[in-house]
Short mmCIF file of C-alpha atoms in Angstrom, two decimals:
data_model
loop_
_atom_site.label_atom_id
_atom_site.label_comp_id
_atom_site.label_asym_id
_atom_site.label_seq_id
_atom_site.Cartn_x
_atom_site.Cartn_y
_atom_site.Cartn_z
CA UNK A 1 3.63 -5.90 1.12
CA UNK A 2 2.63 -9.32 2.35
CA UNK A 3 -1.03 -9.43 3.33
CA UNK A 4 -3.79 -12.08 3.32
CA UNK A 5 -5.29 -12.72 -0.13
CA UNK A 6 -8.84 -12.63 1.25
CA UNK A 7 -8.20 -9.18 2.72
CA UNK A 8 -7.07 -7.89 -0.67
CA UNK A 9 -10.07 -9.40 -2.47
CA UNK A 10 -12.54 -7.93 0.03
CA UNK A 11 -10.91 -4.50 -0.17
CA UNK A 12 -10.91 -4.53 -3.98
CA UNK A 13 -14.55 -5.68 -4.10
CA UNK A 14 -15.70 -3.00 -1.65
CA UNK A 15 -13.81 -0.24 -3.43
CA UNK A 16 -15.12 -1.27 -6.84
CA UNK A 17 -18.69 -1.55 -5.52
CA UNK A 18 -18.56 1.89 -3.90
CA UNK A 19 -17.27 3.52 -7.10
CA UNK A 20 -19.89 1.81 -9.30
CA UNK A 21 -22.80 2.50 -6.94
CA UNK A 22 -21.79 6.12 -6.40
CA UNK A 23 -21.97 6.83 -10.14
CA UNK A 24 -25.52 5.48 -10.25
CA UNK A 25 -26.57 7.23 -7.02
CA UNK A 26 -25.24 10.58 -8.26
CA UNK A 27 -27.08 10.15 -11.56
CA UNK A 28 -23.85 10.38 -13.57
CA UNK A 29 -24.22 6.95 -15.22
CA UNK A 30 -26.84 4.30 -15.81
CA UNK A 31 -26.56 0.69 -14.69
CA UNK A 32 -25.70 -0.28 -18.26
CA UNK A 33 -22.91 2.33 -18.30
CA UNK A 34 -21.43 0.90 -15.13
CA UNK A 35 -21.59 -2.68 -16.40
CA UNK A 36 -19.96 -1.69 -19.70
CA UNK A 37 -17.26 0.28 -17.84
CA UNK A 38 -16.59 -2.65 -15.53
CA UNK A 39 -16.16 -5.05 -18.46
CA UNK A 40 -14.02 -2.50 -20.32
CA UNK A 41 -11.78 -2.17 -17.25
CA UNK A 42 -11.26 -5.95 -17.20
CA UNK A 43 -10.33 -5.83 -20.89
CA UNK A 44 -7.80 -3.06 -20.25
CA UNK A 45 -6.35 -5.05 -17.34
CA UNK A 46 -5.94 -8.18 -19.47
CA UNK A 47 -4.26 -6.25 -22.31
CA UNK A 48 -1.94 -4.00 -20.29
CA UNK A 49 -1.04 -6.17 -17.30
CA UNK A 50 1.69 -8.12 -19.17
CA UNK A 51 3.44 -4.87 -20.22
CA UNK A 52 3.01 -2.82 -17.04
CA UNK A 53 6.65 -3.33 -16.02
CA UNK A 54 7.87 -2.31 -19.48
CA UNK A 55 5.79 0.88 -19.43
CA UNK A 56 6.90 1.69 -15.89
CA UNK A 57 10.56 1.14 -16.80
CA UNK A 58 10.19 3.40 -19.84
CA UNK A 59 8.55 6.15 -17.76
CA UNK A 60 11.34 6.02 -15.20
CA UNK A 61 14.46 5.54 -17.28
CA UNK A 62 13.95 7.02 -20.75
CA UNK A 63 15.47 10.48 -21.03
CA UNK A 64 12.60 12.06 -22.92
CA UNK A 65 9.81 10.19 -21.15
CA UNK A 66 8.29 13.32 -19.51
CA UNK A 67 7.98 15.03 -22.91
CA UNK A 68 6.30 11.97 -24.41
CA UNK A 69 4.04 11.51 -21.38
CA UNK A 70 2.86 15.14 -21.40
CA UNK A 71 2.35 15.17 -25.17
CA UNK A 72 0.42 11.90 -25.17
CA UNK A 73 -1.86 12.86 -22.29
CA UNK A 74 -2.45 16.31 -23.76
CA UNK A 75 -3.33 14.81 -27.15
CA UNK A 76 -5.79 12.44 -25.49
CA UNK A 77 -7.31 15.40 -23.66
CA UNK A 78 -7.76 17.39 -26.87
CA UNK A 79 -9.32 14.36 -28.55
CA UNK A 80 -11.82 13.98 -25.70
CA UNK A 81 -12.70 17.67 -25.94
CA UNK A 82 -14.21 17.38 -29.42
CA UNK A 83 -17.73 17.30 -27.96
CA UNK A 84 -20.01 19.97 -29.40
CA UNK A 85 -21.57 20.80 -26.03
CA UNK A 86 -20.09 21.16 -22.58
CA UNK A 87 -20.43 18.30 -20.11
CA UNK A 88 -18.80 17.36 -16.84
CA UNK A 89 -17.33 14.21 -18.39
CA UNK A 90 -14.83 16.00 -20.59
CA UNK A 91 -13.57 18.06 -17.66
CA UNK A 92 -13.23 14.91 -15.58
CA UNK A 93 -11.32 13.27 -18.44
CA UNK A 94 -8.85 16.16 -18.67
CA UNK A 95 -8.49 16.10 -14.88
CA UNK A 96 -7.64 12.39 -14.87
CA UNK A 97 -5.20 12.75 -17.77
CA UNK A 98 -3.48 15.72 -16.14
CA UNK A 99 -3.14 13.94 -12.81
CA UNK A 100 -1.78 10.83 -14.54
CA UNK A 101 0.82 12.87 -16.43
CA UNK A 102 1.87 14.64 -13.23
CA UNK A 103 2.26 11.38 -11.32
CA UNK A 104 4.33 9.83 -14.13
CA UNK A 105 6.57 12.89 -14.41
CA UNK A 106 7.00 13.02 -10.64
CA UNK A 107 8.05 9.37 -10.61
CA UNK A 108 10.56 10.08 -13.39
CA UNK A 109 12.10 12.97 -11.44
CA UNK A 110 12.34 10.78 -8.33
CA UNK A 111 14.19 8.14 -10.32
CA UNK A 112 16.57 10.61 -11.97
CA UNK A 113 17.44 12.19 -8.61
CA UNK A 114 17.82 8.79 -6.92
CA UNK A 115 14.85 9.31 -4.59
CA UNK A 116 12.35 6.64 -3.49
CA UNK A 117 13.91 3.79 -5.44
CA UNK A 118 12.12 0.46 -5.46
CA UNK A 119 13.37 -1.97 -2.80
CA UNK A 120 15.70 -4.74 -4.02
CA UNK A 121 13.84 -7.87 -5.20
CA UNK A 122 15.42 -10.04 -2.50
CA UNK A 123 13.74 -7.91 0.21
CA UNK A 124 10.25 -8.55 -1.15
CA UNK A 125 7.59 -9.09 -0.02
CA UNK A 126 7.74 -6.48 2.73
CA UNK A 127 6.01 -7.19 6.02
CA UNK A 128 3.43 -4.85 7.48
CA UNK A 129 4.74 -3.15 10.60
CA UNK A 130 2.79 -3.41 13.83
CA UNK A 131 0.38 -0.55 14.47
CA UNK A 132 1.55 1.57 17.38
CA UNK A 133 0.50 4.98 18.65
CA UNK A 134 3.64 6.52 17.14
CA UNK A 135 3.08 4.93 13.72
CA UNK A 136 -0.59 5.93 13.74
CA UNK A 137 0.23 9.49 14.77
CA UNK A 138 2.85 9.87 12.03
CA UNK A 139 0.40 8.49 9.47
CA UNK A 140 -2.29 11.00 10.47
CA UNK A 141 0.23 13.85 10.45
CA UNK A 142 1.49 12.86 7.00
CA UNK A 143 -2.09 12.69 5.75
CA UNK A 144 -2.97 16.15 7.08
CA UNK A 145 0.19 17.80 5.76
CA UNK A 146 -0.11 16.07 2.40
CA UNK A 147 -3.75 17.06 1.93
CA UNK A 148 -3.01 20.68 2.88
CA UNK A 149 -0.11 20.90 0.40
CA UNK A 150 -2.19 19.36 -2.40
CA UNK A 151 -5.14 21.67 -1.70
CA UNK A 152 -2.86 24.72 -1.70
CA UNK A 153 -1.34 23.53 -4.99
CA UNK A 154 -4.78 23.13 -6.52
CA UNK A 155 -5.98 26.56 -5.37
CA UNK A 156 -2.81 28.32 -6.53
CA UNK A 157 -2.82 26.71 -9.97
CA UNK A 158 -6.54 27.36 -10.40
CA UNK A 159 -6.06 31.04 -9.58
CA UNK A 160 -3.24 31.26 -12.10
CA UNK A 161 -4.41 29.14 -15.03
CA UNK A 162 -8.00 30.36 -15.52
CA UNK A 163 -7.19 34.11 -15.85
CA UNK A 164 -4.11 33.28 -17.95
CA UNK A 165 -6.10 31.09 -20.37
CA UNK A 166 -8.84 33.74 -20.59
CA UNK A 167 -6.25 36.40 -21.38
CA UNK A 168 -4.52 34.30 -24.04
CA UNK A 169 -7.73 33.36 -25.84
CA UNK A 170 -9.45 36.72 -25.12
CA UNK A 171 -12.35 35.21 -23.22
CA UNK A 172 -14.15 37.35 -20.61
CA UNK A 173 -13.53 35.93 -17.14
CA UNK A 174 -15.96 38.04 -15.14
CA UNK A 175 -18.15 34.92 -15.04
CA UNK A 176 -15.62 32.21 -14.12
CA UNK A 177 -18.15 29.40 -14.31
CA UNK A 178 -19.11 30.26 -17.88
CA UNK A 179 -15.47 30.79 -18.88
CA UNK A 180 -14.53 27.36 -17.52
CA UNK A 181 -17.03 25.76 -19.89
CA UNK A 182 -15.01 26.93 -22.89
CA UNK A 183 -12.64 24.30 -24.21
CA UNK A 184 -9.80 26.83 -24.51
CA UNK A 185 -10.02 27.49 -20.77
CA UNK A 186 -11.12 24.18 -19.32
CA UNK A 187 -8.41 22.08 -20.99
CA UNK A 188 -5.36 24.06 -19.74
CA UNK A 189 -7.03 24.73 -16.38
CA UNK A 190 -7.81 21.08 -15.66
CA UNK A 191 -4.67 19.66 -17.22
CA UNK A 192 -2.12 22.02 -15.67
CA UNK A 193 -3.81 22.26 -12.26
CA UNK A 194 -4.22 18.54 -11.69
CA UNK A 195 -0.92 17.80 -13.41
CA UNK A 196 0.77 19.87 -10.72
CA UNK A 197 -1.32 18.12 -8.05
CA UNK A 198 -0.10 14.74 -9.32
CA UNK A 199 3.50 15.99 -9.50
CA UNK A 200 3.27 17.37 -5.96
CA UNK A 201 1.87 14.07 -4.74
CA UNK A 202 4.82 12.09 -6.11
CA UNK A 203 7.70 14.52 -5.67
CA UNK A 204 7.09 17.68 -3.63
CA UNK A 205 5.16 16.14 -0.72
CA UNK A 206 7.61 13.21 -0.21
CA UNK A 207 10.52 15.68 -0.30
CA UNK A 208 8.74 17.76 2.33
CA UNK A 209 8.24 14.66 4.49
CA UNK A 210 11.94 13.85 4.18
CA UNK A 211 12.90 17.40 5.11
CA UNK A 212 10.77 17.47 8.28
CA UNK A 213 11.61 13.88 9.27
CA UNK A 214 8.29 12.18 8.47
CA UNK A 215 9.58 9.82 5.78
#
């Protein structure tokens, strides 16, 4: 979309500042952690930005991309779970990896089925439509429906994955909070649950919008 450069810079700065400050305010990270993470993010951006289109094209077009995506994200999750003691960071890591895998797989399914294709290059950049009552109302309705579907997906997968993982690995699940701190439970719970949330976000919810005429 075509929008003023200054608007984009201000939005990016505000979003980045809120994320960094929230980690310090919540006591999750120190100022040094945030600075190191910020610099590391810039390094990742510099390295991966030139190959973003290649990675995206591979995720969309390669036949076995979903299998590779799931395997890679799952392997990264297992690697991050090698901590000797439980912490919220490893659960957050598995959650992010699962969501990323779900989004990538959802995008692949969209491409294979011919849904939500990228606009032709000659039509870019797109212009922002004027904000009317109808457009605003549809946006709010889409937001509400989308959030409800994603919350229901999360609740359903959570109810299914935790008891299933406890049964498979023979872990008592009378105390769900304690069971979730076991790697054998937390990894499949976080990965599968948020993987399905990401997949729903990219595939199920847009299909629902198309079906009810909110596309």
